[in-house]
Tab-separated table of C-alpha atoms in Angstrom:
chain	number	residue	atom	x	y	z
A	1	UNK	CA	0.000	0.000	0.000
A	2	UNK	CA	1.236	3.351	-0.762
A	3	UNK	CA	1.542	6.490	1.503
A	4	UNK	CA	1.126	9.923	-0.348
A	5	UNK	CA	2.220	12.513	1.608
A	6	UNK	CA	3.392	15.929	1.543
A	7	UNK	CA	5.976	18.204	3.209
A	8	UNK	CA	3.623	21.279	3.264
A	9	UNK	CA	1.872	20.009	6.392
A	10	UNK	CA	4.581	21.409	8.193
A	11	UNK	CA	3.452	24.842	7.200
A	12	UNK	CA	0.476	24.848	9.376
A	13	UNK	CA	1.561	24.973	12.868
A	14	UNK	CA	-0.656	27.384	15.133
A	15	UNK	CA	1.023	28.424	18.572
A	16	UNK	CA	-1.367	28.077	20.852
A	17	UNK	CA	-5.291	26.646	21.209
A	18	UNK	CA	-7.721	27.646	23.671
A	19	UNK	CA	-8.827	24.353	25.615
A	20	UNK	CA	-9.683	24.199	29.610
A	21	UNK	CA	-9.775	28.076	29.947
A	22	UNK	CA	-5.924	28.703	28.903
A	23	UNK	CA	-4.009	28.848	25.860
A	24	UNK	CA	-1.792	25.590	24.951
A	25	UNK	CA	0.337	24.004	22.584
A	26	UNK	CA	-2.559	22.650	19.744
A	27	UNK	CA	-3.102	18.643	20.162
A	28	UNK	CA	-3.192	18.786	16.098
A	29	UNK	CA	0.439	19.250	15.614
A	30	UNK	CA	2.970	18.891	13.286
A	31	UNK	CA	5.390	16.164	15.102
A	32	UNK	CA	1.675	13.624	15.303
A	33	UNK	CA	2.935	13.058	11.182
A	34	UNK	CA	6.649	12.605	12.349
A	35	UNK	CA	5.355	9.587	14.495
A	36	UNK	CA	3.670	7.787	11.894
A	37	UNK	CA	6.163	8.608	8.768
A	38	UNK	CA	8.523	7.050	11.655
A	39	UNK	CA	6.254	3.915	12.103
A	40	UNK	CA	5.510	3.533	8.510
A	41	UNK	CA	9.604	3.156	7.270
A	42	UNK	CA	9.935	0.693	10.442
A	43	UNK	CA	7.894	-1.392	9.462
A	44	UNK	CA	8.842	-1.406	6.048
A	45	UNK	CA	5.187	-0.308	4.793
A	46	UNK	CA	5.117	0.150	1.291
A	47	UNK	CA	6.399	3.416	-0.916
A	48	UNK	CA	5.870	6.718	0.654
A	49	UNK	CA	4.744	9.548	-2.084
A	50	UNK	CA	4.946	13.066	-2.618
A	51	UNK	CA	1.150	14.016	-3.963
A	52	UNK	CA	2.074	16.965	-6.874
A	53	UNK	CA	-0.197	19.488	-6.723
A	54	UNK	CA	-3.897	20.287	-5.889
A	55	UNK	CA	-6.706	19.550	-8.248
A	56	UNK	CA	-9.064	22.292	-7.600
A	57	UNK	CA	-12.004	20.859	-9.449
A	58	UNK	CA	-13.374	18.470	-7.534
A	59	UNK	CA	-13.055	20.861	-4.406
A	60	UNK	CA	-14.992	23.434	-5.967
A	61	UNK	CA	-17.836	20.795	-7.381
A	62	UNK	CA	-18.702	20.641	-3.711
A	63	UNK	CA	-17.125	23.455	-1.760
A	64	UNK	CA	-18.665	26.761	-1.441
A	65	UNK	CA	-16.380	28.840	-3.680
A	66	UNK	CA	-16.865	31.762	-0.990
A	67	UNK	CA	-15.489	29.539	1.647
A	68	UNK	CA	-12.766	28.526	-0.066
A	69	UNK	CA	-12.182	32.458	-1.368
A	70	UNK	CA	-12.078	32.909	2.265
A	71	UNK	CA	-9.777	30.478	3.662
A	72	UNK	CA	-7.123	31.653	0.682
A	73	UNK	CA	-7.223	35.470	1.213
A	74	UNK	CA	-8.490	35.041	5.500
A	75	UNK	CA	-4.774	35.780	7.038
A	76	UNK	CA	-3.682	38.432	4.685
A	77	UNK	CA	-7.075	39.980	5.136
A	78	UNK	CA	-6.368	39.800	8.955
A	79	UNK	CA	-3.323	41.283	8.748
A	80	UNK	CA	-4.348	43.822	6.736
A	81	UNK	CA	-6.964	44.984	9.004
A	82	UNK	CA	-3.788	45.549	11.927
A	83	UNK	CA	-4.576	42.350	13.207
A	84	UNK	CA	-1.251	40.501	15.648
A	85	UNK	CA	-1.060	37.179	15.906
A	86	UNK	CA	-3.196	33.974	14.365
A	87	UNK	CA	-6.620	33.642	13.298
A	88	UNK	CA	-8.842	33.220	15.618
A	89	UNK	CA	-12.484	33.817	15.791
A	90	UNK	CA	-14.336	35.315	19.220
A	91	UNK	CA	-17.541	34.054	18.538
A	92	UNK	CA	-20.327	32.631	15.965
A	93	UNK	CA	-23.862	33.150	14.381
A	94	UNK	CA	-25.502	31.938	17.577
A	95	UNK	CA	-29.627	31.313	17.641
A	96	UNK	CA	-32.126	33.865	16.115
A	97	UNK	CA	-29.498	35.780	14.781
A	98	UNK	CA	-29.099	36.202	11.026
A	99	UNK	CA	-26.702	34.048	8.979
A	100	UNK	CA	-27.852	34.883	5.441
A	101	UNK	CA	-25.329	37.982	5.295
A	102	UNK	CA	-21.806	37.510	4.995
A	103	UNK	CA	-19.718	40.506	6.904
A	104	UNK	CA	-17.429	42.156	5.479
A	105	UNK	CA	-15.020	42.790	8.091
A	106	UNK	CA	-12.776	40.031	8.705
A	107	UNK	CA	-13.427	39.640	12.224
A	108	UNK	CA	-17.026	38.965	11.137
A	109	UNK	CA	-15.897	36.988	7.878
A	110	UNK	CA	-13.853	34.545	10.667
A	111	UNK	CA	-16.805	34.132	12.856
A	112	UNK	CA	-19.534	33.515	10.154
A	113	UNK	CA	-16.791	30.509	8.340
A	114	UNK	CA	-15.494	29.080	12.098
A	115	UNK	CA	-17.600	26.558	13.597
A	116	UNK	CA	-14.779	26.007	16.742
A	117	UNK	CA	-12.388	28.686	17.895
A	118	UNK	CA	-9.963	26.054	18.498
A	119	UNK	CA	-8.876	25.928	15.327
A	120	UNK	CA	-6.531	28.577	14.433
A	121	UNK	CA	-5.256	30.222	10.844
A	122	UNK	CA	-1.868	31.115	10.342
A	123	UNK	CA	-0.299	32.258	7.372
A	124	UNK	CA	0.981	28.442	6.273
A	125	UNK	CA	-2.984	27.104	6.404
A	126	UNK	CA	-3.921	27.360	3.180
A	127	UNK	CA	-1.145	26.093	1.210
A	128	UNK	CA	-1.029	23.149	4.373
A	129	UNK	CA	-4.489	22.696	3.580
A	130	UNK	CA	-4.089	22.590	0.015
A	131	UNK	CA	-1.366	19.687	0.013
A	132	UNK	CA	-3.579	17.892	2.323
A	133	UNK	CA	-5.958	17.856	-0.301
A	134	UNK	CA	-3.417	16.828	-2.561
A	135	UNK	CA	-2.782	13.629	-0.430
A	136	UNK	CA	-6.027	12.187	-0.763
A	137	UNK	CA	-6.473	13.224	-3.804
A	138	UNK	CA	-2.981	11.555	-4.597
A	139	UNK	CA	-4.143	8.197	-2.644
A	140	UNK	CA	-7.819	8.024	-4.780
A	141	UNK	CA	-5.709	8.223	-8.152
A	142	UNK	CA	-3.861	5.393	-6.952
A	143	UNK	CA	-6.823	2.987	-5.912
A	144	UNK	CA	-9.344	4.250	-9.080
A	145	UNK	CA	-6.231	3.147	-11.335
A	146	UNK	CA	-6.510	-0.459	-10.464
A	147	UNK	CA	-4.645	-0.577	-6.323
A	148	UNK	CA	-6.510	-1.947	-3.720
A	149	UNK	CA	-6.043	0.720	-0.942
A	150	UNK	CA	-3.989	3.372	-0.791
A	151	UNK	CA	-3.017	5.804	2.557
A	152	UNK	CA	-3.374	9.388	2.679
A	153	UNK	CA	-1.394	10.652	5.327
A	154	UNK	CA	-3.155	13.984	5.154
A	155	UNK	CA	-2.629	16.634	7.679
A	156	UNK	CA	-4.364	19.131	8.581
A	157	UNK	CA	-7.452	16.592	9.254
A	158	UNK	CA	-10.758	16.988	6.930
A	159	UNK	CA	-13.620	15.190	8.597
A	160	UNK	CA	-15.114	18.196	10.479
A	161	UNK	CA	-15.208	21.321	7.752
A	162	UNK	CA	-18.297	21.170	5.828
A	163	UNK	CA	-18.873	22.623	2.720
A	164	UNK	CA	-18.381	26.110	4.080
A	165	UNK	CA	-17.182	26.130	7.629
A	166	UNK	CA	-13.566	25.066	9.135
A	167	UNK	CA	-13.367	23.620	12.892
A	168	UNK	CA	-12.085	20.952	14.850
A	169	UNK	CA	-8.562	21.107	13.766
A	170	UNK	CA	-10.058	20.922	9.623
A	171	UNK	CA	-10.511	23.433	6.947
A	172	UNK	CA	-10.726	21.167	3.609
A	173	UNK	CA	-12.729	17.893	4.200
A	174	UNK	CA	-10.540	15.674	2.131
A	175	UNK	CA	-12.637	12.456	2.783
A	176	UNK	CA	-15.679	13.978	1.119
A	177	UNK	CA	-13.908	15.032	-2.095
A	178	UNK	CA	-11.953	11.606	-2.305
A	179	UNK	CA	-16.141	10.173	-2.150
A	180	UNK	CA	-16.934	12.751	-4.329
A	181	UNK	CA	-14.202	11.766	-6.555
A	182	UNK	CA	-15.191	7.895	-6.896
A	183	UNK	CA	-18.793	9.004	-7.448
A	184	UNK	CA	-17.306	11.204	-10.639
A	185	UNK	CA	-15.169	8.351	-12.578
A	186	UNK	CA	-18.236	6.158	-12.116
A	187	UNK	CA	-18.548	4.552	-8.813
A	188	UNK	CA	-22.623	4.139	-8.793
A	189	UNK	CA	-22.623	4.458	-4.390
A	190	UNK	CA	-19.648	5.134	-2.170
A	191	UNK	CA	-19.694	4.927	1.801
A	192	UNK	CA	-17.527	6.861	4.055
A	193	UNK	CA	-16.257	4.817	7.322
A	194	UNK	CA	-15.509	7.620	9.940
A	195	UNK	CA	-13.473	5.468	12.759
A	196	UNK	CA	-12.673	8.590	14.725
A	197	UNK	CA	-13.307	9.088	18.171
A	198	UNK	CA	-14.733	12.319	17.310
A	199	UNK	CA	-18.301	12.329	15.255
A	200	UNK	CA	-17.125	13.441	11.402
A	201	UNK	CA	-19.822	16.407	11.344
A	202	UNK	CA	-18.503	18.139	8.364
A	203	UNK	CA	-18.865	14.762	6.365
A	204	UNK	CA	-22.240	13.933	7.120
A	205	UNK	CA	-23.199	17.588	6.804
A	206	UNK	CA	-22.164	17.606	3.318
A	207	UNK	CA	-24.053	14.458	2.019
A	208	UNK	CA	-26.533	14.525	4.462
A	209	UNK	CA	-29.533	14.739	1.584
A	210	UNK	CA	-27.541	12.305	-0.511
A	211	UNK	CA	-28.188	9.273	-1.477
A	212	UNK	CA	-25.845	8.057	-3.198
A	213	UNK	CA	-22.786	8.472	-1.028
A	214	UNK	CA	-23.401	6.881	2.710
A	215	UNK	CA	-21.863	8.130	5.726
A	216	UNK	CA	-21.419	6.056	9.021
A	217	UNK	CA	-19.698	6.999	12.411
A	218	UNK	CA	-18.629	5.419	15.546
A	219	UNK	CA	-17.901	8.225	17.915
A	220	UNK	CA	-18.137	9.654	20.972
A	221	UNK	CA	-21.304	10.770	22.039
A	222	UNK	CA	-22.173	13.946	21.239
A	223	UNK	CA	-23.476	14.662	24.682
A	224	UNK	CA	-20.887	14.158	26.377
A	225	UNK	CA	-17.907	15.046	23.421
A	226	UNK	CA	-17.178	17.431	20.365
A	227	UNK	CA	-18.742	18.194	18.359
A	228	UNK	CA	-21.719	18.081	20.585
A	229	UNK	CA	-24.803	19.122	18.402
A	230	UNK	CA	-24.137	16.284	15.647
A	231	UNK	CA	-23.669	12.788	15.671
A	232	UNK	CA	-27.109	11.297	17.372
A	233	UNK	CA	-28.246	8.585	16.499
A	234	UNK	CA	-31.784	10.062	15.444
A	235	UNK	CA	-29.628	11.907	12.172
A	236	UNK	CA	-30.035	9.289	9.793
A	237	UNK	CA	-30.347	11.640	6.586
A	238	UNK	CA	-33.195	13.291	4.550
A	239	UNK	CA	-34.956	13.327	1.568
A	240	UNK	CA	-32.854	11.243	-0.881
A	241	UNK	CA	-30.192	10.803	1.535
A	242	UNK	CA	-32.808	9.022	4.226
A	243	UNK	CA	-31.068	5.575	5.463
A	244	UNK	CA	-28.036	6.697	4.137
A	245	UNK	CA	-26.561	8.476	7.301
A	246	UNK	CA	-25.531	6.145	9.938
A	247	UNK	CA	-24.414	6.778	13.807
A	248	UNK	CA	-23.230	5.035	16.635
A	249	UNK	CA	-22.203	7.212	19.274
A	250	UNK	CA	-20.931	6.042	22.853
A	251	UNK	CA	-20.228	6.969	26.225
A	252	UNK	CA	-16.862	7.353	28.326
A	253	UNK	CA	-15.347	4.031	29.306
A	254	UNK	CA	-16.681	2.384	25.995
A	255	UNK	CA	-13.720	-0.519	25.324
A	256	UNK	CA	-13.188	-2.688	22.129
A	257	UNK	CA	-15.861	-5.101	22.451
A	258	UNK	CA	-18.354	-3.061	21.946
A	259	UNK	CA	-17.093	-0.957	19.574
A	260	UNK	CA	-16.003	-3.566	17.401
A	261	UNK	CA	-19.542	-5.011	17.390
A	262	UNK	CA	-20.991	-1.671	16.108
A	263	UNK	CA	-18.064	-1.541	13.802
A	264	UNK	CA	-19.106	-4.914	12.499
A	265	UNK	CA	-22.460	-3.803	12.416
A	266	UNK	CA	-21.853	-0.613	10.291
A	267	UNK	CA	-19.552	-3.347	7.920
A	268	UNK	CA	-22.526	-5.365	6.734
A	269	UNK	CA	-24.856	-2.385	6.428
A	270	UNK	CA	-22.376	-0.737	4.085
A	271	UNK	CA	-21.989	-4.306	2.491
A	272	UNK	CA	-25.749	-4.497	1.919
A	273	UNK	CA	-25.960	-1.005	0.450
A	274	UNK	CA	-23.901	-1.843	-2.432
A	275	UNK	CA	-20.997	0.759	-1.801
A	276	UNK	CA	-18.424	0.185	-4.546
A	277	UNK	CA	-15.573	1.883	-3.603
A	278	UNK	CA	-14.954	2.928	0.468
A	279	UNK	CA	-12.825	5.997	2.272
A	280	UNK	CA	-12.013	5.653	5.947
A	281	UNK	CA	-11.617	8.701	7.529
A	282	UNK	CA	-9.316	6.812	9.994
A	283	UNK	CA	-8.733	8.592	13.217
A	284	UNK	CA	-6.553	6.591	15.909
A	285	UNK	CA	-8.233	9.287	19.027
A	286	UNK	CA	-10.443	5.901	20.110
A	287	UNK	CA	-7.038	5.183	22.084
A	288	UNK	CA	-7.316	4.770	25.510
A	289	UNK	CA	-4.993	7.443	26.783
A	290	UNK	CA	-5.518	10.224	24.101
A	291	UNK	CA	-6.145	13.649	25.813
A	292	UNK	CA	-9.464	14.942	24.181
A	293	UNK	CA	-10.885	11.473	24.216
A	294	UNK	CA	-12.386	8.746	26.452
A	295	UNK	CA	-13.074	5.682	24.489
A	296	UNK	CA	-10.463	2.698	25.754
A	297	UNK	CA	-9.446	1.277	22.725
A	298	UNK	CA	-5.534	-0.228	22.738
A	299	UNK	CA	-3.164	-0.448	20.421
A	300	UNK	CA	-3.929	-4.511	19.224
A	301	UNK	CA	-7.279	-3.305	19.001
A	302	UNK	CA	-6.322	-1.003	16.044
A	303	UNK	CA	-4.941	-4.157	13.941
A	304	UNK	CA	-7.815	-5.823	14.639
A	305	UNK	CA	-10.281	-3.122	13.148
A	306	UNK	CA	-8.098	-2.894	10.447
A	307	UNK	CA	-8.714	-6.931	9.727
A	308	UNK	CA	-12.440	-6.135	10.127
A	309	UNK	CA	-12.371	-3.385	7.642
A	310	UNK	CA	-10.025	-5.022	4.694
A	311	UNK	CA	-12.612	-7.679	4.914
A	312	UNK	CA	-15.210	-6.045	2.870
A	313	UNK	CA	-13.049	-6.524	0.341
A	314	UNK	CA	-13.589	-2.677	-1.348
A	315	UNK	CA	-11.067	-0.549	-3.257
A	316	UNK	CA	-10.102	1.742	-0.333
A	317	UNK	CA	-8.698	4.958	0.620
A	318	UNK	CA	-7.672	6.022	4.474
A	319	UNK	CA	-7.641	9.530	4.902
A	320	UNK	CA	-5.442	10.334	7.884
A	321	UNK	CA	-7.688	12.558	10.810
A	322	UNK	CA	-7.068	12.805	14.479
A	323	UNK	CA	-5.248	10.926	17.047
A	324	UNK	CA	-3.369	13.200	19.634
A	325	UNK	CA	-1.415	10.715	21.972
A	326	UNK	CA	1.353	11.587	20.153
A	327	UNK	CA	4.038	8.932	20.831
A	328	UNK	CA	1.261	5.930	19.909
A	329	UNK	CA	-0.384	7.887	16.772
A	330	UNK	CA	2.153	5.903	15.170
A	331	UNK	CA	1.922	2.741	15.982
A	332	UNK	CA	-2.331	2.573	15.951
A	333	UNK	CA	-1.930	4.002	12.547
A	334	UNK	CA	0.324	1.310	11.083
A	335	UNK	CA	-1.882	-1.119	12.981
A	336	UNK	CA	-4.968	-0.455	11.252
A	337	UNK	CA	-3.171	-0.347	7.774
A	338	UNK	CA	-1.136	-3.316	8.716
A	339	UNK	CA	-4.383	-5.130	10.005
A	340	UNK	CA	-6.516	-4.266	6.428
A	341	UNK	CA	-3.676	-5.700	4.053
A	342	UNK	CA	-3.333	-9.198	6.963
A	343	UNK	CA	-7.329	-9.258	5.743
């Protein structure tokens, strides 16, 4: 299996992230890719690949092109304005208030295309974003043309923007547009396997009235974990998209066994659908001592999901998301990749 990847990552590195009340070094960080690039050559895991460059077209068939204008032009625009420091938005649209007007001061711009004020924009983002992008975009080339899985080691994460909102550590959602992507060159229904801890909001927001691409989670639940106000189990799509949203969220404490029965749940439902072509948006955070987390997943149990997953038997592309216990991002990676070729 081969690992596109790109240097560029390297040029998103925000300084500090609000979390607890205080300002700290961000969980999403640049040395989380060090640890699995590390993992990856130990193990001998196949060819590791620069991506080339971004193909904007499939982005902009389902980004909002004022989103994106935004995220291109956002820190130059802050600066501009005699703005110090990073990007970061005070508030949101909150309740009753109107969100049908875009602002055009950037403070406003910031607030009305954030969805968490965690997530930071320095003046790196974009282009990190961009070759991010170009990962996945990379890894789908390589499994369309005839490979049966490919890795995108993408970073920053995707599976919480939406079509026209960044958050939760993600500004382009690369797992949609690698879907989006299959569905173009002929694929007749894709599914997207989100296997982070954290519900993938931005995913299921974007094909949430779809029907042809089906989105299923196994996350924490949203009462009790970001992103809080997705992620039930109730959201299970509209119109043409009904029955094609899945979600199994869980509480704190939730180990293997039953998370691996819901994961072999969500296997045969995406089996019986008829997906022809799958993306995991594969997020190692299910760990048992990450930070922001509080499922108890360990590191065997990553090799083991992988088994379950490479069992479906699907052309496949991982899309790299979260997973912030830095020294074991690594290894849980590997495992799952390791664990879908053993299938």
């Amino acid at each position: 299996m081969k690992t596109f990847f790109s240097e560029d990552h390297r040029l998103h590195f925000p300084q500090a992230e609000l979390s607890g009340g205080e300002f700290v070094t961000p969980y999403e960080r640049p040395s989380r890719i060090e640890y699995v690039l590390a993992r990856l050559k130990e193990r001998k895991f196949g060819e590791i690949v620069a991506p080339g460059p971004i193909d904007m077209g499939p982005v902009r068939t389902l980004l909002d092109p004022g989103f994106l204008a935004f995220l291109e032009t956002a820190y130059d625009e802050w600066k501009a304005a005699g703005q110090g420091g990073e990007v970061i938005a005070a508030g949101m649209p909150t309740r009753r208030q109107r969100h049908d007007r875009i602002p055009r001061n950037i403070d406003g711009k910031v607030e009305y295309y954030c969805h968490a004020s965690e997530t930071a924009i320095t003046g790196g983002t974009w282009r990190a974003a961009q070759s991010s992008m170009a990962s996945a975009q990379a890894a789908q080339r390589e499994v369309a043309n005839g490979a049966r899985a490919a890795f995108a080691l993408c970073r920053p994460p995707g599976h919480h923007a939406t079509s026209d909102q960044y958050g939760g550590y993600c500004f382009l959602n690369n797992a949609a547009v690698v879907a989006q992507m299959f569905r173009d060159q002929g694929a007749g229904r894709v599914a997207i396997l989100d296997v982070d801890f954290h519900h993938g909001n931005g995913t299921q927001d974007i094909f949430y009235r779809r029907g042809d691409v089906l989105f299923a989670s196994i996350h924490g639940d949203p009462l009790d974990a970001y992103p809080y106000f997705a992620g039930f189990a109730d959201e299970m799509g509209e119109g043409e998209g009904e029955g094609a949203n899945i979600n199994v969220p869980f509480g704190p404490g939730t180990a293997y066994g039953p998370w691996a029965e819901a994961l072999d749940g969500v296997v045969r439902r995406i089996t019986n659908w008829g997906a022809e072509a799958l993306v995991v948006s594969l997020g190692v955070d299910a760990y048992k001592d990450d930070p922001i987390s509080f499922f108890k997943l360990d590191s065997p149990d990553f090799l083991d999901c992988g088994r379950r997953i490479g069992r479906m038997g699907l052309p496949t592309v991982f899309c790299m998301e979260g997973g912030y216990a830095i020294e074991q991002v690594g290894l849980n990676t590997v495992n799952v990749l390791e664990g879908f070729e053993d299938a």
